[in-house]
PDB file of C-alpha atoms and ligand atoms in Angstrom:
ATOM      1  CA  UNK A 580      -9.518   7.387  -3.687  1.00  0.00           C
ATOM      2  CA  UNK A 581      -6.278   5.089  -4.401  1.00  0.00           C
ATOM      3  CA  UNK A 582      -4.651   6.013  -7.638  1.00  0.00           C
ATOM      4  CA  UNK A 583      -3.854   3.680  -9.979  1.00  0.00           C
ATOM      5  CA  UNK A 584      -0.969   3.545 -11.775  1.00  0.00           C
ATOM      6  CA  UNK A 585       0.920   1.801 -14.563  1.00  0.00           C
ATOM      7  CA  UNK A 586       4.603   0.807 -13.522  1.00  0.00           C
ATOM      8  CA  UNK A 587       6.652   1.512 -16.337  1.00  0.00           C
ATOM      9  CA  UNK A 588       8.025  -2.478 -17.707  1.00  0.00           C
ATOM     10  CA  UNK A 589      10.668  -3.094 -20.453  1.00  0.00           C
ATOM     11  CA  UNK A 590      11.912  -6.724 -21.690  1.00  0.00           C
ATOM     12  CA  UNK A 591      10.164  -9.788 -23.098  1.00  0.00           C
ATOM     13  CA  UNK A 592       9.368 -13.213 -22.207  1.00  0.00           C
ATOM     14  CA  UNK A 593      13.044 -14.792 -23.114  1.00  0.00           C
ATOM     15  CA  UNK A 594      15.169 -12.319 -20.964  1.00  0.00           C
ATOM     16  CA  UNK A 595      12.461 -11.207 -18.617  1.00  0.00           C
ATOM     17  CA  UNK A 596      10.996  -8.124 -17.518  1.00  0.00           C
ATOM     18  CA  UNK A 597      12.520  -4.761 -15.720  1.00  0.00           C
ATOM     19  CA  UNK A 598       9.992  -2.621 -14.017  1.00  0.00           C
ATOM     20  CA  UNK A 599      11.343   1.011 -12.304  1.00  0.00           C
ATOM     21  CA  UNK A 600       9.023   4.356 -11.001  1.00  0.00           C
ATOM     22  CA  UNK A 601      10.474   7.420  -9.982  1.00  0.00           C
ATOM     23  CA  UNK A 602      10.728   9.180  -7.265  1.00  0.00           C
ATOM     24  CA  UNK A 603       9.028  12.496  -7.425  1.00  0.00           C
ATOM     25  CA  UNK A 604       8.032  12.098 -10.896  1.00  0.00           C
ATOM     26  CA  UNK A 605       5.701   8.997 -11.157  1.00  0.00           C
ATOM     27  CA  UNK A 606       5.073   8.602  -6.836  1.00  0.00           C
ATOM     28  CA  UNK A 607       5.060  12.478  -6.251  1.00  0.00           C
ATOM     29  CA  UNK A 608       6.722  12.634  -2.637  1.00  0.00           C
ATOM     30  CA  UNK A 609      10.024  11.871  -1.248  1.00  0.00           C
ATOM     31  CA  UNK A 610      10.921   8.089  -1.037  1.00  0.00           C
ATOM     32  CA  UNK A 611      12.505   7.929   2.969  1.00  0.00           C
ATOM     33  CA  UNK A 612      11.593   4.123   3.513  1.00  0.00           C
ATOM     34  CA  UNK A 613      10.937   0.989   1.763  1.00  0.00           C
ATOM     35  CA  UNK A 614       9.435  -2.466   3.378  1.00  0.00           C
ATOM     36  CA  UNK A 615       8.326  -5.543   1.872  1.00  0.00           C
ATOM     37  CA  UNK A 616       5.874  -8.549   3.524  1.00  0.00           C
ATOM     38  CA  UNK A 617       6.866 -11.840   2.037  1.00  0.00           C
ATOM     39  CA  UNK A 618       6.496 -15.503   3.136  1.00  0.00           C
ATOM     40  CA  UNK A 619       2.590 -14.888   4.250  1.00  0.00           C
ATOM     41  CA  UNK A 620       0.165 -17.636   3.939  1.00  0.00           C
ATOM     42  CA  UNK A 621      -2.575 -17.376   1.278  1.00  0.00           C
ATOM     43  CA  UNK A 622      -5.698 -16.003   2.788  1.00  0.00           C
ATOM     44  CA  UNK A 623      -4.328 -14.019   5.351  1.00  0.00           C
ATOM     45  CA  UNK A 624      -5.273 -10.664   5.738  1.00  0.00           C
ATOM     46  CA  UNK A 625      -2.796  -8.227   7.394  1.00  0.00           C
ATOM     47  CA  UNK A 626      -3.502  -4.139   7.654  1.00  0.00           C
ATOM     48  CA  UNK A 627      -6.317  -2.834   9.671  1.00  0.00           C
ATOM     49  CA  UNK A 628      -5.096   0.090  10.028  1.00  0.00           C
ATOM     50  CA  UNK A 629      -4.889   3.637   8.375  1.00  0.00           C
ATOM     51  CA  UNK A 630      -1.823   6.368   8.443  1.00  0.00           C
ATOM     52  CA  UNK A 631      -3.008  10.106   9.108  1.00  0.00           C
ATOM     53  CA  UNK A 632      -0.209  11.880   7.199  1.00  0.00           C
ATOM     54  CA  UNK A 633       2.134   9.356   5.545  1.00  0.00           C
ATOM     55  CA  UNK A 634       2.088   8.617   1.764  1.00  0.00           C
ATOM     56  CA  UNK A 635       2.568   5.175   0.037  1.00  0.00           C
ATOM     57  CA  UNK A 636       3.032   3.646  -2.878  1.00  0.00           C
ATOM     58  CA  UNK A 637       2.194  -0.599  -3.399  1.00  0.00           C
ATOM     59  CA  UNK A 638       3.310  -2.557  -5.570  1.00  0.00           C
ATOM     60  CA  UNK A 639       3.338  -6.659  -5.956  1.00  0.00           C
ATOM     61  CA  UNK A 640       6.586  -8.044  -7.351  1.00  0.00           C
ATOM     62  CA  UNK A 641       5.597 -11.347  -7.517  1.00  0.00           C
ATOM     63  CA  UNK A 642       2.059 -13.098  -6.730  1.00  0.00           C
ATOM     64  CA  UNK A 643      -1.559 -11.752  -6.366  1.00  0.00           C
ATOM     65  CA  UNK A 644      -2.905  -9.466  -3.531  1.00  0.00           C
ATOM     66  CA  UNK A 645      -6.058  -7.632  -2.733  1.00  0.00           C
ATOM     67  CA  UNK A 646      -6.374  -4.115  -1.392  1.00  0.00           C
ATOM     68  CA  UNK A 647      -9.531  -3.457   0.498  1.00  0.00           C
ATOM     69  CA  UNK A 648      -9.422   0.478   0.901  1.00  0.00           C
ATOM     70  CA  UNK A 649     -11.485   3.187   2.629  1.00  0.00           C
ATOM     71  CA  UNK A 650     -11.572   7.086   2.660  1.00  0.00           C
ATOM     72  CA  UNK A 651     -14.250   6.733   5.502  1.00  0.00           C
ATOM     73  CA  UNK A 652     -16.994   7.791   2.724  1.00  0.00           C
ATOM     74  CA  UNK A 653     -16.704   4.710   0.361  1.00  0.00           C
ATOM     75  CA  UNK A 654     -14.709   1.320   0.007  1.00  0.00           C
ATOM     76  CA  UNK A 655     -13.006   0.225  -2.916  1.00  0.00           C
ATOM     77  CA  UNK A 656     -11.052  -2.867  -3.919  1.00  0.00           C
ATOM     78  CA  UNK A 657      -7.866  -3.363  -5.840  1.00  0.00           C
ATOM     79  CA  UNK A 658      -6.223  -6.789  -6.920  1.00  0.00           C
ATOM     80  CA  UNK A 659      -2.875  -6.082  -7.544  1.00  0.00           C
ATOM     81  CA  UNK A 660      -2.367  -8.923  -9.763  1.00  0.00           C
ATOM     82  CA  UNK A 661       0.609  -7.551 -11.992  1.00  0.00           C
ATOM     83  CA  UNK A 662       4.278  -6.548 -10.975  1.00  0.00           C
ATOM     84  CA  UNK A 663       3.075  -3.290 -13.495  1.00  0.00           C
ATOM     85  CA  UNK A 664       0.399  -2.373 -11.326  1.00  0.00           C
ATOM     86  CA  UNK A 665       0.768   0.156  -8.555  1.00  0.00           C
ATOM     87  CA  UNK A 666      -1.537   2.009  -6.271  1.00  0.00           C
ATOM     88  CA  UNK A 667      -0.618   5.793  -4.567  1.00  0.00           C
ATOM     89  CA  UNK A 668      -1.934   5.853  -1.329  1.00  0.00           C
ATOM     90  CA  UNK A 669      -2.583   9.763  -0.639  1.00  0.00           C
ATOM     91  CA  UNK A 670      -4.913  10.515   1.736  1.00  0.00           C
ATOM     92  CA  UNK A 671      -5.993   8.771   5.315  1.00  0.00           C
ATOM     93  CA  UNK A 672      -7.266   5.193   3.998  1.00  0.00           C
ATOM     94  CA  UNK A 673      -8.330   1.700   6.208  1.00  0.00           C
ATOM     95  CA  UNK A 674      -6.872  -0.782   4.234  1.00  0.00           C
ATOM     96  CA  UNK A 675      -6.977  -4.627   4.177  1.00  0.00           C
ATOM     97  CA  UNK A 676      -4.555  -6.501   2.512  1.00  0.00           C
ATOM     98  CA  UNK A 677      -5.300 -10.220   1.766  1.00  0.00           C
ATOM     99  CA  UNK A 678      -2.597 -12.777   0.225  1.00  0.00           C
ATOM    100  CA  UNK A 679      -4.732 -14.195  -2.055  1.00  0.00           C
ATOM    101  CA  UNK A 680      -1.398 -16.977  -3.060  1.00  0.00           C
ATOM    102  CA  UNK A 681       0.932 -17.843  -0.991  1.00  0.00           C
ATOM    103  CA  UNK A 682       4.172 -16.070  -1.022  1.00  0.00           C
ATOM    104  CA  UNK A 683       3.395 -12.940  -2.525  1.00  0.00           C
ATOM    105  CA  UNK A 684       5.149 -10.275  -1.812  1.00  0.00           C
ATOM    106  CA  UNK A 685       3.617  -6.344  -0.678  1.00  0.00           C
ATOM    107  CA  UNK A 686       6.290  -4.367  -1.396  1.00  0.00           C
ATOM    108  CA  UNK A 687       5.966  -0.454  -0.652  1.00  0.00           C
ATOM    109  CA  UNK A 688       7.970   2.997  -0.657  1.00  0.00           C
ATOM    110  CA  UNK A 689       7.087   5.519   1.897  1.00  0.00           C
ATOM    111  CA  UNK A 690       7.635   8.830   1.992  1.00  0.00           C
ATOM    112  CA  UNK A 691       8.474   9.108   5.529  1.00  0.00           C
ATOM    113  CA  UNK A 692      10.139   6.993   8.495  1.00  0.00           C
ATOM    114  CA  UNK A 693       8.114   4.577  10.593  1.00  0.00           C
ATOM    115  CA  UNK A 694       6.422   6.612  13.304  1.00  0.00           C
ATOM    116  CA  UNK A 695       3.538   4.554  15.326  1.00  0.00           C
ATOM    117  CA  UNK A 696       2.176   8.209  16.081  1.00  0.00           C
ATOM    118  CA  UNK A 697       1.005   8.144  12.675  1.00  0.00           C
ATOM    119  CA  UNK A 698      -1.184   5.239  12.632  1.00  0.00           C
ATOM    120  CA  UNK A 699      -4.634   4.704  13.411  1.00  0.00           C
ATOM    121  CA  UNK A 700      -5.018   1.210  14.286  1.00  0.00           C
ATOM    122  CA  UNK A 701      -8.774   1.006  15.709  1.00  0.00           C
ATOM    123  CA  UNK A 702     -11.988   1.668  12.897  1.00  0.00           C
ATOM    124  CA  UNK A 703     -13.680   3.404  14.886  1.00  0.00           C
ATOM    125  CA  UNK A 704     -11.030   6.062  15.487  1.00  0.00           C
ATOM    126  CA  UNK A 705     -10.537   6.095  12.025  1.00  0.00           C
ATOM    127  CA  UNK A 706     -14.092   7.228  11.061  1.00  0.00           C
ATOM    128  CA  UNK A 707     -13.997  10.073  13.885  1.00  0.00           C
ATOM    129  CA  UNK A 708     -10.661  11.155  12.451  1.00  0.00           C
ATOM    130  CA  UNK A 709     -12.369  11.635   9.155  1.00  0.00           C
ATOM    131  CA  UNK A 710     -15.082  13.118  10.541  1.00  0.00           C
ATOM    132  CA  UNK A 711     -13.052  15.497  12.839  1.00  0.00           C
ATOM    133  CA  UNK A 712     -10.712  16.640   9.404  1.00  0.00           C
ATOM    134  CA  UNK A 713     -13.498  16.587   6.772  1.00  0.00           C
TER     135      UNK A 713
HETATM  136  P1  TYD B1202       2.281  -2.865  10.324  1.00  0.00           P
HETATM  137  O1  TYD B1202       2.532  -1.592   9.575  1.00  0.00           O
HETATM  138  O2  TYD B1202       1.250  -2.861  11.401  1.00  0.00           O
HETATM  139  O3  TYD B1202       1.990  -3.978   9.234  1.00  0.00           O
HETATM  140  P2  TYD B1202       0.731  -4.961   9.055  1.00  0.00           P
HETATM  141  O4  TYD B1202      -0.487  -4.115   9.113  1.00  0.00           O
HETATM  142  O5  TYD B1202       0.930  -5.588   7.711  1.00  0.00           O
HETATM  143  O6  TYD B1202       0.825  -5.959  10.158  1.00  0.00           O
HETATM  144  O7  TYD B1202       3.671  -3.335  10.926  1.00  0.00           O
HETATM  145  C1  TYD B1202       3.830  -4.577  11.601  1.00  0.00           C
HETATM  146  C2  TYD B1202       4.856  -4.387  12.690  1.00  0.00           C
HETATM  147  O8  TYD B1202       6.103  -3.992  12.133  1.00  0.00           O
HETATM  148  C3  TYD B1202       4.475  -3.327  13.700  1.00  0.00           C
HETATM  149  O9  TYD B1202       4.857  -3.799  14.987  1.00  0.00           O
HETATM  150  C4  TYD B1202       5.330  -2.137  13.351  1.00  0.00           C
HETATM  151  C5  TYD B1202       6.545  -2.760  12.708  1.00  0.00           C
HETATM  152  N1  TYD B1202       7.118  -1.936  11.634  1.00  0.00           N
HETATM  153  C6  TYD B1202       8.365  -1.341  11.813  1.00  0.00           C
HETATM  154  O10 TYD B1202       9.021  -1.490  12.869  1.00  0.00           O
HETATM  155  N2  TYD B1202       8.896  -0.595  10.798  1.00  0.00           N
HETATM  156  C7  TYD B1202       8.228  -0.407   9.627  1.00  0.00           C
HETATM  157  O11 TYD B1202       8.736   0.287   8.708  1.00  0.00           O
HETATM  158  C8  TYD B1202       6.920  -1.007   9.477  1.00  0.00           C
HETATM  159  C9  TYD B1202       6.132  -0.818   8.205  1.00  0.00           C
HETATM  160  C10 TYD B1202       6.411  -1.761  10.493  1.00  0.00           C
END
């Protein structure tokens, strides 16, 4: 479903770390907007909601957060728990997000502009939009 990828990471533990991805070569689509979520509580749970055409990629700088994803056919869950660890987002996916420590940070790259006509934002439209394009 999600696909899991390593973020390339160069340093060491006296100078710190320096993590970088490509555009088009390791997230395969055009980069036309980056957000980040920062200063969340631990344990809350933001999301609920899928995107019909837009592509993602997730990363988490700094602190621990879990991915709850679904296609609509199966569920799977993620713990981005390493600023090397990113997930591709490709294809219509529900996702929950939950902070689990405070202050992490969801940082992703999108490859188009915000557009509220993409989202689905209710489950239940979700599953017949799955069931409509499957
Ligand atoms: P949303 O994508 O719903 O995030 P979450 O599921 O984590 O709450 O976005 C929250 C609000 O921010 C919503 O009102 C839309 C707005 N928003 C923008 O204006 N621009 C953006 O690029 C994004 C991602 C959200």
């Amino acid at each position: 479903m999600a696909v899991i990828i390593n973020i390339d990471t160069i340093g060491k533990k006296e100078i710190g770390y320096l993590s970088f991805f490509e555009m088009l070569k390791d997230f395969p689509y055009e980069i036309k907007r980056i957000y980040y979520i920062h200063h969340a509580p631990e344990g809350m749970i933001r999301g609920f909601h899928a995107h019909k055409k837009l592509k993602q990629i997730l990363f988490c700088p700094y602190g621990e957060i879990e991915l709850v994803l679904d296609n609509g056919f199966c569920e799977e869950k993620i713990l981005l728990d390493s600023p090397s660890k990113a997930i591709i987002i490709n294809e219509p996916t529900w996702r929950e997000i939950k902070w689990m420590t405070k202050d992490s940070v969801l940082c992703v790259a999108a490859s188009d502009y915000y557009d509220e006509e993409d989202y689905i934002r209710n489950y239940k439209d979700f599953k017949e939009y799955i069931n409509r394009s499957s």
